[in-house]
Short mmCIF file of C-alpha atoms and ligand atoms in Angstrom, two decimals:
data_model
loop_
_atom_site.label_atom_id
_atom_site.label_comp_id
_atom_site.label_asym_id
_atom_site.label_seq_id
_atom_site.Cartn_x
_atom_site.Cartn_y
_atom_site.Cartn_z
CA UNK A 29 102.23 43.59 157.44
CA UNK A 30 103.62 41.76 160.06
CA UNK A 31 107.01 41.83 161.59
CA UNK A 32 108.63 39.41 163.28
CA UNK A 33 112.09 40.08 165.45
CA UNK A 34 113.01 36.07 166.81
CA UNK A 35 115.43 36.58 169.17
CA UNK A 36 116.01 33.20 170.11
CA UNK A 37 114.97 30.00 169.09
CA UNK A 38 111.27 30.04 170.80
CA UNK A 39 110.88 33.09 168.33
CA UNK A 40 111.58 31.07 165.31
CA UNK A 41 109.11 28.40 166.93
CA UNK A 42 106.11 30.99 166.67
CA UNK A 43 107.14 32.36 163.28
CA UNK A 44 106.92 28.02 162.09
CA UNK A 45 103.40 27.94 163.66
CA UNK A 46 102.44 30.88 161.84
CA UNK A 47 104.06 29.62 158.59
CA UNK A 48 102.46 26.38 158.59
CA UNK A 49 98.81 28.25 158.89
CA UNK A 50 99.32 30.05 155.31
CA UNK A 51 97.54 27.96 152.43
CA UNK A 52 98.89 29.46 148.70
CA UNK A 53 102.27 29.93 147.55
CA UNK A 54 104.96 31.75 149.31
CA UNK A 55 107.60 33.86 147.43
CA UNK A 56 110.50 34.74 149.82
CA UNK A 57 113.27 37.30 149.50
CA UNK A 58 116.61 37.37 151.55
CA UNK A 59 117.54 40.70 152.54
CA UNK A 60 120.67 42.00 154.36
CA UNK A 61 118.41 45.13 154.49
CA UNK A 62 119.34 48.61 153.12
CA UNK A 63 117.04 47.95 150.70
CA UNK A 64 117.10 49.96 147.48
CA UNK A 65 114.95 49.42 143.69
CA UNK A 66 116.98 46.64 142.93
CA UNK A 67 114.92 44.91 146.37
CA UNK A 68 112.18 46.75 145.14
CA UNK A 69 111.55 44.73 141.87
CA UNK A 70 112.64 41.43 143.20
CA UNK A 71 109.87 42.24 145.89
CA UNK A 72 107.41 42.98 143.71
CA UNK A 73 108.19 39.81 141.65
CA UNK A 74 107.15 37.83 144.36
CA UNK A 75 104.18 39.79 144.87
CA UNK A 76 102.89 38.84 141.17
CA UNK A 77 103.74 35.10 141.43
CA UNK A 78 102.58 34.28 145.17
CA UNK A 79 99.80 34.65 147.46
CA UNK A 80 101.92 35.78 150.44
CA UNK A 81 105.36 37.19 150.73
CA UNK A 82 108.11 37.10 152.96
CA UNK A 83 110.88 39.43 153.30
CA UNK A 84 113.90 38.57 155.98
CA UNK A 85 116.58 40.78 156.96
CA UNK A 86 119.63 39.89 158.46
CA UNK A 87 123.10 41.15 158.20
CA UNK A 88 124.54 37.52 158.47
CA UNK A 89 128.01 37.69 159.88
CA UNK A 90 129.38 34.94 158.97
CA UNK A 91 129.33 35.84 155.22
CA UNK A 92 131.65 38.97 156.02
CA UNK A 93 135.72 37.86 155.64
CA UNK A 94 136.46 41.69 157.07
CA UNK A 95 135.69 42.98 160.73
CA UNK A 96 135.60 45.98 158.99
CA UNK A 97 133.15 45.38 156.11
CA UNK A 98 130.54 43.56 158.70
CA UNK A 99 131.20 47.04 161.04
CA UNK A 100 130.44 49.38 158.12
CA UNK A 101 127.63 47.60 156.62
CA UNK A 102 124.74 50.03 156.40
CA UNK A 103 121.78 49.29 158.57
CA UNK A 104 118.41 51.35 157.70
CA UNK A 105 115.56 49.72 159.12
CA UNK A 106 113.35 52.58 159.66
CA UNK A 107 113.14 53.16 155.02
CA UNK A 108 113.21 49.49 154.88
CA UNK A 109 110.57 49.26 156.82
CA UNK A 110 108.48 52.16 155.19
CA UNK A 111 109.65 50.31 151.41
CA UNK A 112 108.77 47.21 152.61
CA UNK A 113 104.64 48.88 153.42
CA UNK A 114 104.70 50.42 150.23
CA UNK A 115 105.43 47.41 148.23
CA UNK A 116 103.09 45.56 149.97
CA UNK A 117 104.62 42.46 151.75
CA UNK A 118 102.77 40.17 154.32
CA UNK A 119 105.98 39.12 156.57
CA UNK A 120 109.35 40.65 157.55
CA UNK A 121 111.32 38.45 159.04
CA UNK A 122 114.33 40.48 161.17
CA UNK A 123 116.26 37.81 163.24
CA UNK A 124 118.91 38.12 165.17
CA UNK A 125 122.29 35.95 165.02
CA UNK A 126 121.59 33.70 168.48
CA UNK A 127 118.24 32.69 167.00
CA UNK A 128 119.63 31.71 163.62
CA UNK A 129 123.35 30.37 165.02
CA UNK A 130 121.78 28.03 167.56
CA UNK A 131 125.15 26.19 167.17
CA UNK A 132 127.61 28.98 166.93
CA UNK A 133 127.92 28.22 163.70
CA UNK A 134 129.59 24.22 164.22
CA UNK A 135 127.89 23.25 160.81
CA UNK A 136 127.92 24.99 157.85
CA UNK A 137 127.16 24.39 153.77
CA UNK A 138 130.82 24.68 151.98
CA UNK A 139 130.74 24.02 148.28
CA UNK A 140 134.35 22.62 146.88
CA UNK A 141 134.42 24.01 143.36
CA UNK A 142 132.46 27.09 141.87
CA UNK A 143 132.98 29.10 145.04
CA UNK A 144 136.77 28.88 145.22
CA UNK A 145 136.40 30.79 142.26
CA UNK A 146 135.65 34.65 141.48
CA UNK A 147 134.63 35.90 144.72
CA UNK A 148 135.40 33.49 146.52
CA UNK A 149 138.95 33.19 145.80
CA UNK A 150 139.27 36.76 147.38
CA UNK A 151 136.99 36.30 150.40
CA UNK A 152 137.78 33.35 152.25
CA UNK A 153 134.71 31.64 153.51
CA UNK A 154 132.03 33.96 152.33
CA UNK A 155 129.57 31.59 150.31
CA UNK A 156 130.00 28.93 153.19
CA UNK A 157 128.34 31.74 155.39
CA UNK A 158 126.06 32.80 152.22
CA UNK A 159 125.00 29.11 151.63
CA UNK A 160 124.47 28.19 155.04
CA UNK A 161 122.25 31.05 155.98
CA UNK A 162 120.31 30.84 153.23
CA UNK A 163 119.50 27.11 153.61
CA UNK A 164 118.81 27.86 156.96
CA UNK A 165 116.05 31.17 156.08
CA UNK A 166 114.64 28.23 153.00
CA UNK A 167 114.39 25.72 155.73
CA UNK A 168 112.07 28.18 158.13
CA UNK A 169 110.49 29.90 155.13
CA UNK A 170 109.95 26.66 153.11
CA UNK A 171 108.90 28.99 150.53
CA UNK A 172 107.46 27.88 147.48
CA UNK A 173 109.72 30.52 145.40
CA UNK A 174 113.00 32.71 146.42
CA UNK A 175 114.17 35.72 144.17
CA UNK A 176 117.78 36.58 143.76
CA UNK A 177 119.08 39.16 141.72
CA UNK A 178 121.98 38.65 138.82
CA UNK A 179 123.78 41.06 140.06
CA UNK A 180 125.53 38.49 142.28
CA UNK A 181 125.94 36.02 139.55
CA UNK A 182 128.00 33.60 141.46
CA UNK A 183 125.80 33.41 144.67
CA UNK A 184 122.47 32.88 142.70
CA UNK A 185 124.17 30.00 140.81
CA UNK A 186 125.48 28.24 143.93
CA UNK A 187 122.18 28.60 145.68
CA UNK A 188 120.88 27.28 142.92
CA UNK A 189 123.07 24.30 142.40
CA UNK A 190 122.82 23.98 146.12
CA UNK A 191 118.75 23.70 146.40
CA UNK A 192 119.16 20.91 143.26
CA UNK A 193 121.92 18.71 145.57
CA UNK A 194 119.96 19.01 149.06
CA UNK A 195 116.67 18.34 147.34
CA UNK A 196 115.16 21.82 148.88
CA UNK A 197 111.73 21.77 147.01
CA UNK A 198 111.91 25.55 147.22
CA UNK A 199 112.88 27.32 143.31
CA UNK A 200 115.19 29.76 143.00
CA UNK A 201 114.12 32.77 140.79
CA UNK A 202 116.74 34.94 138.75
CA UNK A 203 116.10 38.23 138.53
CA UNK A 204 117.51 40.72 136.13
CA UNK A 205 120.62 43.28 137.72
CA UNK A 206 118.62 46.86 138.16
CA UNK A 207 120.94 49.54 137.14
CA UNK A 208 121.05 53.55 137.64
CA UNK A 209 121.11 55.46 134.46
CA UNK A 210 124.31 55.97 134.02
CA UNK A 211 125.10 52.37 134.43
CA UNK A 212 125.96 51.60 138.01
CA UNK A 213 124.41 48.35 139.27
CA UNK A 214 122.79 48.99 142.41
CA UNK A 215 123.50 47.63 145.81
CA UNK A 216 123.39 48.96 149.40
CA UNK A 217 127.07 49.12 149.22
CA UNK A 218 126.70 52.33 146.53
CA UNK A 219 125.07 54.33 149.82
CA UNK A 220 128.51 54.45 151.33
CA UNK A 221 130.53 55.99 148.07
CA UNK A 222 131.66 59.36 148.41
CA UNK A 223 130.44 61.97 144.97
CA UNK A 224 133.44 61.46 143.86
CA UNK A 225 133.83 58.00 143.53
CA UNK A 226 130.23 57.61 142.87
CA UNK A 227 131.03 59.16 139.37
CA UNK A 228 133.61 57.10 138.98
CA UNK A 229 131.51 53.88 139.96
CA UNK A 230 129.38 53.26 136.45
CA UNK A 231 133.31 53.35 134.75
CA UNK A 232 133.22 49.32 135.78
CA UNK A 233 130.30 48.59 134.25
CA UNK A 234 131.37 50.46 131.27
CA UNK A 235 134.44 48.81 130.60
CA UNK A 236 133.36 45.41 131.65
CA UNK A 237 130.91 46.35 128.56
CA UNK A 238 133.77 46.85 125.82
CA UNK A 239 134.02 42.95 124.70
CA UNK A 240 136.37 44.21 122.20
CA UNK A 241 139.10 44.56 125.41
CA UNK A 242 140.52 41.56 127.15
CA UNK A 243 140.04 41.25 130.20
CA UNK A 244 143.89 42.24 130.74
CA UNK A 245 142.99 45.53 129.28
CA UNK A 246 139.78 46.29 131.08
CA UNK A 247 141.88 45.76 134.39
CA UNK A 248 144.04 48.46 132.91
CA UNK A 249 141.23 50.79 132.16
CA UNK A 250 139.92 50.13 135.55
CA UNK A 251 143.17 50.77 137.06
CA UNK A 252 143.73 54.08 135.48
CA UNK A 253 140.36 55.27 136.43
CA UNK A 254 141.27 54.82 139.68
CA UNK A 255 139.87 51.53 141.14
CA UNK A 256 141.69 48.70 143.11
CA UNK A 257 140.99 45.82 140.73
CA UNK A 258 140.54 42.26 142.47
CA UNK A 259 139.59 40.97 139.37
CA UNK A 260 138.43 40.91 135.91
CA UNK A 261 137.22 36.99 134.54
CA UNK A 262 135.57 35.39 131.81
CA UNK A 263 133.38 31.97 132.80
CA UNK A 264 130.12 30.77 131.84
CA UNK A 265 129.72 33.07 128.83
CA UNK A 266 130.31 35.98 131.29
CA UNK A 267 132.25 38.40 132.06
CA UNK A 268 132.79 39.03 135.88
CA UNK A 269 134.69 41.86 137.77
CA UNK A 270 135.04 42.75 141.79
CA UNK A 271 137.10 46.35 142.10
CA UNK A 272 137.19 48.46 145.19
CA UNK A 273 137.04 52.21 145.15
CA UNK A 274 138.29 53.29 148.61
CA UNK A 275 136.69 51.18 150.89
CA UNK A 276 133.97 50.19 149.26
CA UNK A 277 134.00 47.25 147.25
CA UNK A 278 131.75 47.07 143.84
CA UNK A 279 130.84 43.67 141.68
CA UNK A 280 129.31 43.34 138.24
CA UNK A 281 129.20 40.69 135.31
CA UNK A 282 127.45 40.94 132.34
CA UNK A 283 127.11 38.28 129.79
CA UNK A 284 129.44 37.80 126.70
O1 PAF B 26 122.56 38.91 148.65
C1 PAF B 26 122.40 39.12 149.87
O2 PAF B 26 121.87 40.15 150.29
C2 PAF B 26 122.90 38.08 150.87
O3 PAF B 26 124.05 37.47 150.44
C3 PAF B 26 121.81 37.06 151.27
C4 PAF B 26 121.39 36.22 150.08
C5 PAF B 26 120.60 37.77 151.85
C6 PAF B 26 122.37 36.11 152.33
O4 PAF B 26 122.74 36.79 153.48
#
């Protein structure tokens, strides 16, 4: 496995040369590392469908609408590293923002109507940051495949749509949400929930379940268990809900 830290631009140079050497397909997945079994099986996903695969991870700032969020973020490179050899990838990419943000971030991706929505109506600016970053890692990767989980429903559809309106030959691969027992999607958020709230947590997936509830009422529910609802929608045959519990903020959808 080799890793690869660009910290500037010439970095990224050396990682192209050593992309454009690699004959077979590439499967790539984006990271913002503290990676958990959800990473796990869109890794190994890749690693049935491609020759070689590529891992990157980068906490990409400009995706965070909180100082606070981007501060607390958890950062554990030394079990991603030791996932990332058991799985069995060929590359990690780990870049830092100066190598990525040659500009400072002047340009950017912004999509004007499925990202005002959900999410995006409650975090100002976050999928310009997601899209632009990850058109940027495509661009280097130029991957022949990229796996994104369901769990973030709205990002993998605006990547999606995004790759289909800048013609990026690269195709994007939904993967199902992975799930503890009791329900709780996981994410690396999930590390930073105290016990308590972590047995309150699988309570939003629950009650996003009940279709017989509108989605008035499953705010309700939510609310009386205990979490800080930003929202509970129905769209695309879906039903989507962000809620906070403390400060950690938790997203599902599952389909109607
Ligand atoms: O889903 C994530 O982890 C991030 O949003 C992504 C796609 C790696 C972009 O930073």
């Amino acid at each position: 496995m080799i890793v690869k830290c660009p910290q500037a631009l010439s970095d990224l140079r050396e990682w192209l040369d050593l992309r454009s050497q690699l004959s077979g397909s590439v499967g790539f997945v984006p990271t913002m590392g503290a990676l958990h079994q959800g990473h796990r099986e869109l890794i190994e996903r890749a690693r049935q469908e491609n020759k070689w695969v590529v891992v990157s991870i980068f906490v990409n700032p400009t995706q965070f609408d909180r100082e606070e969020d981007l501060k607390n973020y958890p950062v554990t490179w030394d079990t991603d590293l030791k996932l990332l050899s058991e799985v069995g990838i060929d590359y990690v990419l780990r870049p830092k923002a100066p190598s990525l943000y040659p500009d400072g971030y002047a340009y950017k991706v912004t999509e004007n109507v499925f990202s005002a929505k959900l999410c995006g109506a409650h975090r100002p600016g976050h999928f310009d940051g997601v899209l632009t970053v990850v058109l940027k890692l495509l661009n280097l990767v130029k991957a022949d495949r990229a796996y994104f989980g369901e769990k973030d429903y709205q990002q993998l559809q605006l990547v999606q749509a995004m790759t289909q309106a800048l013609f990026i030959p690269t195709t994007i691969v939904p993967c199902p949400t992975v799930r503890e027992p009791d329900g709780l999607a996981l994410s690396s958020r999930n590390q930073r929930l105290s016990p308590s709230q972590r047995e309150l947590a699988p309570q939003l997936y629950h009650w996003l379940n009940r279709k017989d509830l509108t989605c008035h009422q499953v705010t309700e529910k939510l609310v009386d268990a205990g979490f800080q609802v930003e929202y509970v929608e129905e769209m695309m045959g879906r039903r989507f809900a962000a809620a906070w519990l403390g400060s950690v903020r938790l997203i599902d959808n599952v389909e109607i």
